[in-house]
Coordinates of C-alpha atoms in Angstrom, one line a residue:
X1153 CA 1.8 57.1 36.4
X1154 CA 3.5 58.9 33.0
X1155 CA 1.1 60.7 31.1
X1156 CA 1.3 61.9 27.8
X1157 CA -0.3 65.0 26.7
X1158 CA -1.3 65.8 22.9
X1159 CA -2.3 69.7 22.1
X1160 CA -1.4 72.1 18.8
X1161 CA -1.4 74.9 20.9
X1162 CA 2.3 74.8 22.6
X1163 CA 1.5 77.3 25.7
X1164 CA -1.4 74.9 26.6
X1165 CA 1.1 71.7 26.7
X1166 CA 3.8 73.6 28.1
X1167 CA 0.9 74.8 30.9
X1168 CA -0.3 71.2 31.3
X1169 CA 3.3 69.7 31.5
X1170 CA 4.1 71.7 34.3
X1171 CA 0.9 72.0 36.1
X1172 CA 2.2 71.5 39.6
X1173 CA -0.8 69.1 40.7
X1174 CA 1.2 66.1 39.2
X1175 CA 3.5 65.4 42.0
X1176 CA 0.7 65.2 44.3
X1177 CA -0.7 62.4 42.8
X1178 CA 2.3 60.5 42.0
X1179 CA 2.5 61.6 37.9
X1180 CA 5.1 62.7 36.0
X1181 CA 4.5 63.8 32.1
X1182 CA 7.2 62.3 30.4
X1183 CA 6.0 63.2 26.2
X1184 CA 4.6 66.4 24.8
X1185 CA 3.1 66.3 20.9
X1186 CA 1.9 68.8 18.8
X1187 CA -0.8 66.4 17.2
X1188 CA -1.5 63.2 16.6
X1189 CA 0.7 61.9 14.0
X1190 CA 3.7 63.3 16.3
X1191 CA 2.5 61.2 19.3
X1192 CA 2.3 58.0 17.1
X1193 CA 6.0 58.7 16.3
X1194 CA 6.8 59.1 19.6
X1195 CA 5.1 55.4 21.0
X1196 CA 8.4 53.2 19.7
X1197 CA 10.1 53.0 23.1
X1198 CA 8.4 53.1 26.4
X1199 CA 4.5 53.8 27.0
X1200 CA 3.0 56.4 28.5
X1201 CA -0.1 55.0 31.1
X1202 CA -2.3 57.6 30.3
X1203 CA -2.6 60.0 27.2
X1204 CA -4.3 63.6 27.5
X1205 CA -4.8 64.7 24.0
X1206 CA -7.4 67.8 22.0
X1207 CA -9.7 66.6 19.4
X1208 CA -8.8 69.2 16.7
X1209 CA -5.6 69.6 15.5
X1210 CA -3.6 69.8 12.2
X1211 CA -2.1 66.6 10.6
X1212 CA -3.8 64.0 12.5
X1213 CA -7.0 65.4 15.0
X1214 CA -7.7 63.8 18.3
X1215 CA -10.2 61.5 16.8
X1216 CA -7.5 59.4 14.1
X1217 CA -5.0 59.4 16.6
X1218 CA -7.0 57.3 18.9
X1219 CA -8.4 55.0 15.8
X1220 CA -4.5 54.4 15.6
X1221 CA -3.4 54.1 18.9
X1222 CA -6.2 51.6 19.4
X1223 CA -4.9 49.5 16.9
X1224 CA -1.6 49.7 17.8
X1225 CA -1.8 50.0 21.9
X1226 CA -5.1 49.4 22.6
X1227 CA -4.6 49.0 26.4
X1228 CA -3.2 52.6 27.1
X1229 CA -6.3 54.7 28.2
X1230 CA -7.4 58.1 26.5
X1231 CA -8.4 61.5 27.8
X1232 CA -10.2 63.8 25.5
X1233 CA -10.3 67.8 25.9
X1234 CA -13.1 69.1 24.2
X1235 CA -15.2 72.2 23.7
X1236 CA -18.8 72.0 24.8
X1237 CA -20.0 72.3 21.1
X1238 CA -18.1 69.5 19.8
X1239 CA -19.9 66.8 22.0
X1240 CA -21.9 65.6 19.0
X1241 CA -18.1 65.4 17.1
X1242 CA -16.5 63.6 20.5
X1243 CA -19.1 61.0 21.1
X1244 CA -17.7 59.2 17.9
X1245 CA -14.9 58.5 20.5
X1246 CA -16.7 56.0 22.0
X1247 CA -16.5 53.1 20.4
X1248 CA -12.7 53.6 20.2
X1249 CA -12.7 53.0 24.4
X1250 CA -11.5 56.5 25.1
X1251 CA -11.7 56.5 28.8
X1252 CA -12.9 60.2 30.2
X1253 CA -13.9 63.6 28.6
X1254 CA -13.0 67.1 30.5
X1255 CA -14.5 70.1 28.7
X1256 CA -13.0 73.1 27.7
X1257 CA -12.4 75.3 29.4
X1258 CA -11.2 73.7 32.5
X1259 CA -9.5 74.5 36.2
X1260 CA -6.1 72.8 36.8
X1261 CA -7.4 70.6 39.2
X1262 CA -10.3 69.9 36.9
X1263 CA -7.8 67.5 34.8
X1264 CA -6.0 66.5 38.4
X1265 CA -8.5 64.9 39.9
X1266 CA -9.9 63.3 36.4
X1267 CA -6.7 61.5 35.8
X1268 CA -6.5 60.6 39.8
X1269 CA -10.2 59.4 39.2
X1270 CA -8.7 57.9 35.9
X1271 CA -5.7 56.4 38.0
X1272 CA -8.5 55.2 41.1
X1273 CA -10.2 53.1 38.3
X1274 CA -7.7 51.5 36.9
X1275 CA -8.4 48.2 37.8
X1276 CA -11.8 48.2 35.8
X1277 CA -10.3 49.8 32.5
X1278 CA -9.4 46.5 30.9
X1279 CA -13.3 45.1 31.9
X1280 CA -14.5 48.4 30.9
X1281 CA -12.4 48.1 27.5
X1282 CA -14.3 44.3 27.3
X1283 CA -17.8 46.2 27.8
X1284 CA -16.9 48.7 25.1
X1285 CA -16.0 46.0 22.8
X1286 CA -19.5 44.7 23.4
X1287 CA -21.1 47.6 22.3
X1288 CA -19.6 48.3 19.4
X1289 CA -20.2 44.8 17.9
X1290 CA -24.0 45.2 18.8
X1291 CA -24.5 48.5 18.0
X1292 CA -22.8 47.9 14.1
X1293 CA -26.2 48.3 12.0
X1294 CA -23.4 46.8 9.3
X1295 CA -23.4 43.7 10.7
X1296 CA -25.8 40.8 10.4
X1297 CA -27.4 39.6 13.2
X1298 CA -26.6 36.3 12.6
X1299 CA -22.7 37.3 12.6
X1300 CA -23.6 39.1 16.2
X1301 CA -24.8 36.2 17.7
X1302 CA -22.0 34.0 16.4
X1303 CA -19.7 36.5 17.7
X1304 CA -21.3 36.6 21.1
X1305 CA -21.2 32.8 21.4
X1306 CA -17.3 32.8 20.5
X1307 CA -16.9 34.6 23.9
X1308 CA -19.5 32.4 25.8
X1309 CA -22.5 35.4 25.6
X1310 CA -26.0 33.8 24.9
X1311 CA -28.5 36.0 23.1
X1312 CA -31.5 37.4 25.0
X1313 CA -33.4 39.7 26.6
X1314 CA -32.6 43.2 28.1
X1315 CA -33.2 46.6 28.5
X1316 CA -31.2 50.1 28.3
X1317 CA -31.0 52.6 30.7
X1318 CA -28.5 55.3 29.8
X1319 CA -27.8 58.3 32.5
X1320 CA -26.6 61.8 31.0
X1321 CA -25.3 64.8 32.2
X1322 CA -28.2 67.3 31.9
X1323 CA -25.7 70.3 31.8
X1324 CA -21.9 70.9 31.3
X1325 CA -22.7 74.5 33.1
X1326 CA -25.3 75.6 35.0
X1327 CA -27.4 78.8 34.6
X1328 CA -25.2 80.7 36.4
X1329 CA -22.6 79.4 33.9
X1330 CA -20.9 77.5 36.6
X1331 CA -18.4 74.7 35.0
X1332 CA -19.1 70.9 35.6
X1333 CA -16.3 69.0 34.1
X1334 CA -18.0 65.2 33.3
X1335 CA -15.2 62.6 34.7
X1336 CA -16.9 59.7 32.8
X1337 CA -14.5 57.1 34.7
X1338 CA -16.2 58.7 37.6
X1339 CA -19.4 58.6 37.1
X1340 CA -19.4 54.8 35.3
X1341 CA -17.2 53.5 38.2
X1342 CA -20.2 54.7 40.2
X1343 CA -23.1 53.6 38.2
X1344 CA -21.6 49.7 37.7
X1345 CA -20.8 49.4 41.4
X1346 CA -24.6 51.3 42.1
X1347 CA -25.7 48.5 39.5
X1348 CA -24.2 45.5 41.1
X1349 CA -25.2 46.4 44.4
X1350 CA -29.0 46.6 43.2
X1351 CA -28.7 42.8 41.5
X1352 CA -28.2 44.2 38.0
X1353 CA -25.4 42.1 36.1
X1354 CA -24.7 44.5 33.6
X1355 CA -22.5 45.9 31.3
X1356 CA -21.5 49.9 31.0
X1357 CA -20.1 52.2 28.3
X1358 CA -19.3 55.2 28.3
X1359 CA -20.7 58.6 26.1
X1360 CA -19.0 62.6 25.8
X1361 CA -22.0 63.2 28.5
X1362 CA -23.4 60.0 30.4
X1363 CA -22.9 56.6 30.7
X1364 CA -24.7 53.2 29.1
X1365 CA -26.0 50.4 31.3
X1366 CA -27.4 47.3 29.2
X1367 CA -28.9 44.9 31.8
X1368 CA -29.8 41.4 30.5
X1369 CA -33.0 40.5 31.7
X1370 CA -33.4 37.0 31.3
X1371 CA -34.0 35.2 34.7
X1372 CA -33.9 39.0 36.6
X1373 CA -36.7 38.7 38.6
X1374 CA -39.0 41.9 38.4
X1375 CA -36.6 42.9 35.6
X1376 CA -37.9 46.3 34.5
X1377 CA -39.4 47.3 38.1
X1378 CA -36.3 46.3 39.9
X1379 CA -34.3 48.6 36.8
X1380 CA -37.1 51.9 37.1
X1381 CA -36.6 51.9 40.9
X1382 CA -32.2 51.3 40.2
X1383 CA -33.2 54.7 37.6
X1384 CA -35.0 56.8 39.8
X1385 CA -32.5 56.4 42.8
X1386 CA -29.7 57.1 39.9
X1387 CA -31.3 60.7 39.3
X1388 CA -31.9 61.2 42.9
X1389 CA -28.8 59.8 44.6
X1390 CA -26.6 62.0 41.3
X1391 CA -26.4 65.0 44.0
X1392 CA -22.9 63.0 45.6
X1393 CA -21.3 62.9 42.2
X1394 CA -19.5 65.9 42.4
X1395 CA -22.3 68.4 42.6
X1396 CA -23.5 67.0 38.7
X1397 CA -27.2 66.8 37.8
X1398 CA -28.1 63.5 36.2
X1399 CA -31.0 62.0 34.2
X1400 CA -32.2 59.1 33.4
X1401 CA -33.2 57.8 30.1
X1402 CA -34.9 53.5 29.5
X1403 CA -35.9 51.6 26.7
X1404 CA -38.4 49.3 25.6
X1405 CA -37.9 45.9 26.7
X1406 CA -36.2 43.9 23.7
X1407 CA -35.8 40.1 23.1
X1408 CA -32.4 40.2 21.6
X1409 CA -28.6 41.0 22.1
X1410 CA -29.0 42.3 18.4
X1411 CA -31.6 44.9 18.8
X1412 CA -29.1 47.3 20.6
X1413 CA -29.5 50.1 18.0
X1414 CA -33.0 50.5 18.3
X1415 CA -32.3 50.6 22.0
X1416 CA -29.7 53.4 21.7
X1417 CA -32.1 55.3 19.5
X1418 CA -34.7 54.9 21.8
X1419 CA -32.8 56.5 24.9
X1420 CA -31.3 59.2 22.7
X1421 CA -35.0 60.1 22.2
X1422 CA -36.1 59.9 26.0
X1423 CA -33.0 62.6 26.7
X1424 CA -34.6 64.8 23.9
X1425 CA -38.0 64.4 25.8
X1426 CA -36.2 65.5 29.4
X1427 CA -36.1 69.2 28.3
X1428 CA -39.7 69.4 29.0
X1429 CA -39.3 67.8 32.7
X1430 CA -36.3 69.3 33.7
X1431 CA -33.0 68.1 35.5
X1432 CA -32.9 65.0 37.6
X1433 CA -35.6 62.9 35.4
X1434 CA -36.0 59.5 34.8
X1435 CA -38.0 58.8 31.1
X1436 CA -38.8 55.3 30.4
X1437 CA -39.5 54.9 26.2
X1438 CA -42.7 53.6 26.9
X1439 CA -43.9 55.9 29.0
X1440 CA -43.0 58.7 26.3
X1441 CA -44.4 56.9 23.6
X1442 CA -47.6 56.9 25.0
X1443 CA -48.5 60.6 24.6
X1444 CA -49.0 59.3 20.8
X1445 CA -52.3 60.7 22.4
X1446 CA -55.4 62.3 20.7
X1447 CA -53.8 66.0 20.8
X1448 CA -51.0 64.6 18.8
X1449 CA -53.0 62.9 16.3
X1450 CA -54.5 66.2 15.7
X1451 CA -51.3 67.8 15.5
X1452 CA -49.2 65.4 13.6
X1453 CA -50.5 66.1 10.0
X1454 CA -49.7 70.0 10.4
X1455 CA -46.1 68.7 11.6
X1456 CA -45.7 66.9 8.7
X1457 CA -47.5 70.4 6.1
X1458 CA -44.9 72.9 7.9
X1459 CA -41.6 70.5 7.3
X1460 CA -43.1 70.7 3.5
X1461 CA -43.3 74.4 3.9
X1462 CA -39.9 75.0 5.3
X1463 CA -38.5 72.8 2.5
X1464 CA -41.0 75.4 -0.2
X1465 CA -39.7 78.4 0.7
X1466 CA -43.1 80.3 0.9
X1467 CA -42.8 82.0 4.1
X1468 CA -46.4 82.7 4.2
X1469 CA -47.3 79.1 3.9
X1470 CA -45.3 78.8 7.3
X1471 CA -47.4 81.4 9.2
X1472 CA -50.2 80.2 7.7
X1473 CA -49.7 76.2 8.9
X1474 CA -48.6 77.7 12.3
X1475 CA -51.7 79.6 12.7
X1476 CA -53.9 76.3 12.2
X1477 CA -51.4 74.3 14.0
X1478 CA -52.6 76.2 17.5
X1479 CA -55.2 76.5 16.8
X1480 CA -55.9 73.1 16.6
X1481 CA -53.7 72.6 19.5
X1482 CA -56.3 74.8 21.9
X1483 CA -59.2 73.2 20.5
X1484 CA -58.1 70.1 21.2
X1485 CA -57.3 71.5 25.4
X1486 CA -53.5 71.2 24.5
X1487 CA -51.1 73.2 27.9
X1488 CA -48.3 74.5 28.0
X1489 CA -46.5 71.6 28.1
X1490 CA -48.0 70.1 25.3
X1491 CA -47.6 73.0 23.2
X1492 CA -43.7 72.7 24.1
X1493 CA -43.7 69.0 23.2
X1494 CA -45.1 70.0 19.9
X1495 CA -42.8 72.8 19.6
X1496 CA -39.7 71.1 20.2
X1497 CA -41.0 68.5 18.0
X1498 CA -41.0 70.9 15.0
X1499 CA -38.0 72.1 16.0
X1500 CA -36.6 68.7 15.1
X1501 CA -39.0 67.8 12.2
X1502 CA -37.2 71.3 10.7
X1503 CA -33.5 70.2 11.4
X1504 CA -34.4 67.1 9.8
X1505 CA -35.5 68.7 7.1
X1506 CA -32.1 69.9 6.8
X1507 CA -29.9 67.4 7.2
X1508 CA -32.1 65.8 4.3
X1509 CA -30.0 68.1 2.0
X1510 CA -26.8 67.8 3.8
X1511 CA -27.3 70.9 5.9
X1512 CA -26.8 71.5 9.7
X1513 CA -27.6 74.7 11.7
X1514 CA -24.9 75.8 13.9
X1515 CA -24.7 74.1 17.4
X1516 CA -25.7 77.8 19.4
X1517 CA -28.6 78.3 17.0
X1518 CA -29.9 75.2 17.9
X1519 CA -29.1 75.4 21.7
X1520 CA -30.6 78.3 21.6
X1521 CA -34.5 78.2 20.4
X1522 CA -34.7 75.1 22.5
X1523 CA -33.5 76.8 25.8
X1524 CA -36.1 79.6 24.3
X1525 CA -39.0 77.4 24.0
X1526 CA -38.5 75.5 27.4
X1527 CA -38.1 79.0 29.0
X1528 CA -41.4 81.1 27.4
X1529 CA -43.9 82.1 30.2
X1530 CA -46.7 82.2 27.5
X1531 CA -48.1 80.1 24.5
X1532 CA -48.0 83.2 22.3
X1533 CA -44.3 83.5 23.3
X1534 CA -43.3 79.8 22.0
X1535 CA -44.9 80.7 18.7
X1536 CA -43.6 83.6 18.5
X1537 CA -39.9 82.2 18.5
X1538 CA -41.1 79.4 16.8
X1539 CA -41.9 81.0 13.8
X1540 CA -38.6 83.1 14.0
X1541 CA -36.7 80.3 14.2
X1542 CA -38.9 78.3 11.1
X1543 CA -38.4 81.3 9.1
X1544 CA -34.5 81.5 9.7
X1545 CA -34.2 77.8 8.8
X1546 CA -36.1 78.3 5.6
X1547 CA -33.6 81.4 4.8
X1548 CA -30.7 79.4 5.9
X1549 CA -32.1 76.6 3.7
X1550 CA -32.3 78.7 0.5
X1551 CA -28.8 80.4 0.8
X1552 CA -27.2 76.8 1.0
X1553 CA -29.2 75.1 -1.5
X1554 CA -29.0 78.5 -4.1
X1555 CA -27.0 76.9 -7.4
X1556 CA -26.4 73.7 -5.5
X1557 CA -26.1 69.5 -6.5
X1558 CA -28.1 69.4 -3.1
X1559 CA -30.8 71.3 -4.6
X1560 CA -31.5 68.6 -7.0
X1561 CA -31.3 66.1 -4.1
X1562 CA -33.7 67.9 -2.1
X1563 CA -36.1 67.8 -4.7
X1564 CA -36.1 64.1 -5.5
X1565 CA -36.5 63.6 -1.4
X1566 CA -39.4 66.5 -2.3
X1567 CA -40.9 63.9 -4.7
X1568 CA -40.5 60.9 -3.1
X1569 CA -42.6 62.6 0.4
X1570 CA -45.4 63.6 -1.8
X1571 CA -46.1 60.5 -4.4
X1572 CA -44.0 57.7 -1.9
X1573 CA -46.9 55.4 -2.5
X1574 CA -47.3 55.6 -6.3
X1575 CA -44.9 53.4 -8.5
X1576 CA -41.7 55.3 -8.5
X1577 CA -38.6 54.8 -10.7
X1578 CA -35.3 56.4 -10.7
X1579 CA -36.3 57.1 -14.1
X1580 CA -40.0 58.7 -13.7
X1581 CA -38.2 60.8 -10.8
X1582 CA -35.1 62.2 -13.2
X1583 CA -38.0 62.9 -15.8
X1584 CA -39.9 65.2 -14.2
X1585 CA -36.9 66.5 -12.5
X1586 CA -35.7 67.0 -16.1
X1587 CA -31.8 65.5 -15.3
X1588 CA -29.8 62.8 -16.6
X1589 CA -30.8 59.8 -15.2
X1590 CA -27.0 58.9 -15.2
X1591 CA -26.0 61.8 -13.3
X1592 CA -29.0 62.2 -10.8
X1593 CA -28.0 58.0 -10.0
X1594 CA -24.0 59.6 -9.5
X1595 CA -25.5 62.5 -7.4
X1596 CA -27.8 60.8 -4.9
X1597 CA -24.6 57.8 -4.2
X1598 CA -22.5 60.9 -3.7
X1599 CA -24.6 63.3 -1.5
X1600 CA -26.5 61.0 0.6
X1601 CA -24.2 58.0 0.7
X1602 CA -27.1 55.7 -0.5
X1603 CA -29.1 54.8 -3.8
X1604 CA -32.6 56.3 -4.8
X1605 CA -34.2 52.7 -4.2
X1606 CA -33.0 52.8 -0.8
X1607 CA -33.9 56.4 0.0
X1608 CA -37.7 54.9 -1.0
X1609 CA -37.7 52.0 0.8
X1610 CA -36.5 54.0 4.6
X1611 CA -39.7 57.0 3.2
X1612 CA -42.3 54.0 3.1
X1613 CA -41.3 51.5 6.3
X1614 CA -40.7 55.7 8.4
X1615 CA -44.4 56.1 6.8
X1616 CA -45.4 52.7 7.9
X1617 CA -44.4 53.0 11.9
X1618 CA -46.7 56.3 11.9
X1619 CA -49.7 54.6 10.0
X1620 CA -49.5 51.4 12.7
X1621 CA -49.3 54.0 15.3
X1622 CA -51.8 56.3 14.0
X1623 CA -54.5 54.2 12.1
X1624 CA -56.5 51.0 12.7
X1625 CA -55.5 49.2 9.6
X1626 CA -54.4 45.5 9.4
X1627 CA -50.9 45.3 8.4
X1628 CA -51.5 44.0 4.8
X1629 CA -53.4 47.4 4.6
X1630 CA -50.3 49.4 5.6
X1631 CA -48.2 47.6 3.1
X1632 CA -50.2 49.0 0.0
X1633 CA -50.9 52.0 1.5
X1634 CA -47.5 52.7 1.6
X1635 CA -47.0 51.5 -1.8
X1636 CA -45.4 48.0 -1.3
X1637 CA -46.9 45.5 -3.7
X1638 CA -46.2 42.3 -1.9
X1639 CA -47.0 42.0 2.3
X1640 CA -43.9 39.4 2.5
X1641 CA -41.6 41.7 1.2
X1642 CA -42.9 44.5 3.2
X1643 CA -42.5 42.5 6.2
X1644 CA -38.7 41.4 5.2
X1645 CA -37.8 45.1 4.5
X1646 CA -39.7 46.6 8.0
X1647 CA -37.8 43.8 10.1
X1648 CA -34.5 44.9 8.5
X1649 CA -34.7 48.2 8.7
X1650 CA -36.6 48.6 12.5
X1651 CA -35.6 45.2 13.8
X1652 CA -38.6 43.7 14.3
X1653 CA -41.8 42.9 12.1
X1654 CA -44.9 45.4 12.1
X1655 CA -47.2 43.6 14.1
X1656 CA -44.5 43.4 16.8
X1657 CA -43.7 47.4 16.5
X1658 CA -47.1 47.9 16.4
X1659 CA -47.7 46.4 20.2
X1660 CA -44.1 47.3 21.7
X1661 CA -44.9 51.0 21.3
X1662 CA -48.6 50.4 22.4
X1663 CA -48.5 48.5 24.6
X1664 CA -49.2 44.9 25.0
X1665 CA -48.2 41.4 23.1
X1666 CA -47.7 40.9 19.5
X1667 CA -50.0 39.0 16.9
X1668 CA -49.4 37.1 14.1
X1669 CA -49.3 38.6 11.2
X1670 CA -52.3 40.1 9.4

């Protein structure tokens, strides 16, 4: 096997070139680069069968090279070396069919044995490069899903059922700060083989920390039994892959091909739920869903008051709201556990409040007050850091946002929270914002990527899921209450945007069947 290996850094290539390891597993590296646009250059002739590269580098990063080399070789398999903190960064990889991840930083034999893994699975990478494919057509929110289906029936795929179970890596290092490289060729060689073994036809894709496995469920007797039992001996059975600690995340139960995103959204959010239950757990969406219980109902309105506060800048207001908020929280027989659900919720209510504006705290600060919260021996201790880390965010907020465009967008996402079911207008908004309505229309395109009409229409259907979660009110009911003037056009915009229509969302997160329409 020739490998090619892609680094800026020339004593790391020269290291890797001559790593000693190679011989032993019958590999020679025959091409060095500096970056990407070098390695491209260096492609004319003969073909490396594997290619080690960095994510960042100067001229072309790790990320463009393998948009390109996709395009032009898309059969040569990809190795990416990254640093722990650009995980978020490397899973855009993905979808371009990169084939394993090793984190920085690494032992020799580390990278050995994930190209020999690599090498041991190379009979699958060209299914495996099919299954990817797959993916990325279903999970495009660009396209239609009409033009999903067609595209699936071009290649003999009927549309149906299925469900999504997705298995992650619950650490790169341990406590201890021991190092667990991830070898996803590994670990997704393991699962599919596990999977077919169980009765589960499905397909896999791979992540910078776990692996995908979307199992149609048409005709699969005992479907989503057969697929908890396949999950739970997953997290058990993770001991005998290499010493790593897996868990275990599965969706809701969807009727179509084309509702992959929601899926993918919904397993993101059952990993986000696994810091409260610790390594090796399986989280089913549904089960999750269902602590939409009384203590949350109580609590949900004092989320929503302290994200307003954060984005206010009083920090008074914030001590205030998180005074009442546990309050409320004790009165209502809320434990520990709770009261770290609720704090890890605000946690994320806080950062969303930031990326509202474009802004994003740095990866250790937000490692951190999470590993903080899940570790705190007392409820007085996880408000405690809670309120450190609300009030940093608000400083953090109000340095970015001091003299900035952003400002202005903040406040028209301001506006629209508080008056999102009264009759707004691009123009009422740049009004009272006293701007040009010109410019404000320029700004929002440029900031957010989107118009102000749109930025309205994702406030009122995100305000519409929690009032059919949280209220008894017919769906016609929702629809005004959120401001829409015409049910049929509510419904139109809800399926588009959350994939099905509100009666359906209504009784998938529930629990239970869907009615007509009210």
């Amino acid at each position: 096997m020739r490998i090619m290996i892609v680094d800026d850094e020339r004593e790391i290539v020269e290291f890797l070139a001559g790593m000693p390891g190679w011989a032993g597993i019958g590999c020679e590296v025959g091409w060095t680069a500096a970056n990407g646009q070098e390695a491209l250059d260096q492609l004319a002739g003969p073909l490396p069968d594997v290619i080690i590269t960095d994510i960042r580098m100067p001229v072309m990063d790790g990320i463009t090279f393998a948009e390109e080399l996709r395009q032009r070789h898309p059969d040569i398999p990809v190795v990416f070396l990254t640093a722990y903190h650009e995980f978020d960064y490397a899973r855009k990889a993905v979808k371009l069919g990169v084939a394993d991840f090793l984190t920085k930083p690494f032992l020799p034999e580390e990278l050995i044995r994930t190209v020999e893994s690599l090498r041991s699975h190379e009979p699958l990478l060209a299914g495996w490069q099919e299954h990817d494919r797959f993916f990325e057509l279903l999970a495009n929110e660009q396209y239609g899903d009409d033009y999903k289906r067609h595209r699936l029936a071009e290649n003999g795929l009927p549309d149906g059922a299925f469900l999504l179970l997705y298995a992650e890596l619950d650490a790169p290092r341990d406590a201890g700060g021991e190092h667990f490289p991830f070898a996803a060729a590994h670990l997704r060689g393991q699962l599919e083989r596990a999977a077919g073994e169980a009765g589960l036809r499905g397909r896999t894709s791979s992540s910078a920390s776990g692996i995908y496995l979307f199992v149609p469920t048409d005709g699969l007797a005992g479907g989503r039994e057969r697929l908890m039992a396949f999950a739970k001996a997953t997290a058990e059975g993770s001991g005998t892959t290499r010493g790593l600690s897996l868990s275990v995340g599965i969706s809701q139960a969807f009727p179509s091909f084309c509702q992959l995103p929601e899926a993918l959204r919904q397993v993101k959010k059952c990993m986000e739920y696994r810091m409260l239950l610790g390594k090796n757990s399986v989280i089913a969406f549904d089960a999750m869903e269902s602590f939409l219980s009384e203590k949350e109902k109580e609590t949900g309105s004092s989320l929503g008051l302290i994200a307003d506060a954060l984005r206010g800048g009083d920090a008074g207001e914030i001590r205030a709201l998180l005074k009442d908020s546990y309050r409320s929280m004790l009165s209502v027989g809320a434990s520990k556990k709770d009261m770290q659900h609720f704090a890890l919720g605000l946690i994320e209510k806080a950062e969303a409040a930031l990326a509202d504006v474009g802004l994003k705290p740095s990866h250790g600060m937000s490692v951190d007050i999470r590993e903080k919260l899940i570790h705190a021996v007392l409820l007085t201790d996880i408000m405690k850091e809670l309120e450190k880390q609300l009030l940093a965010y608000q400083e953090f907020m109000r340095l970015e946002l001091a003299d900035s465009p952003l400002k202005v967008v903040s406040d028209v996402r301001q506006l629209i929270r508080e008056r999102y079911s009264e009759e707004l207008t691009l123009q009422t908004v740049a009004q009272r914002l006293n701007v040009n309505y010109s410019y404000l229309s320029r700004l929002i395109k440029k900031e957010t990527g989107t118009n102000f009409t749109d930025m309205l229409w994702d406030f009122r259907i995100e305000a519409a899921k929690n009032k059919l979660l949280r209220e008894d009110l017919k769906t016609y009911e929702v629809a005004y209450a959120v401001g829409f003037k015409d049910t049929a056009h509510f419904s139109f915009m809800f399926k588009k945007k959350v994939g099905v229509s509100p009666s359906a969302y209504r009784a998938q997160v529930r629990g239970g069947h869907a009615q007509a329409e009210d």
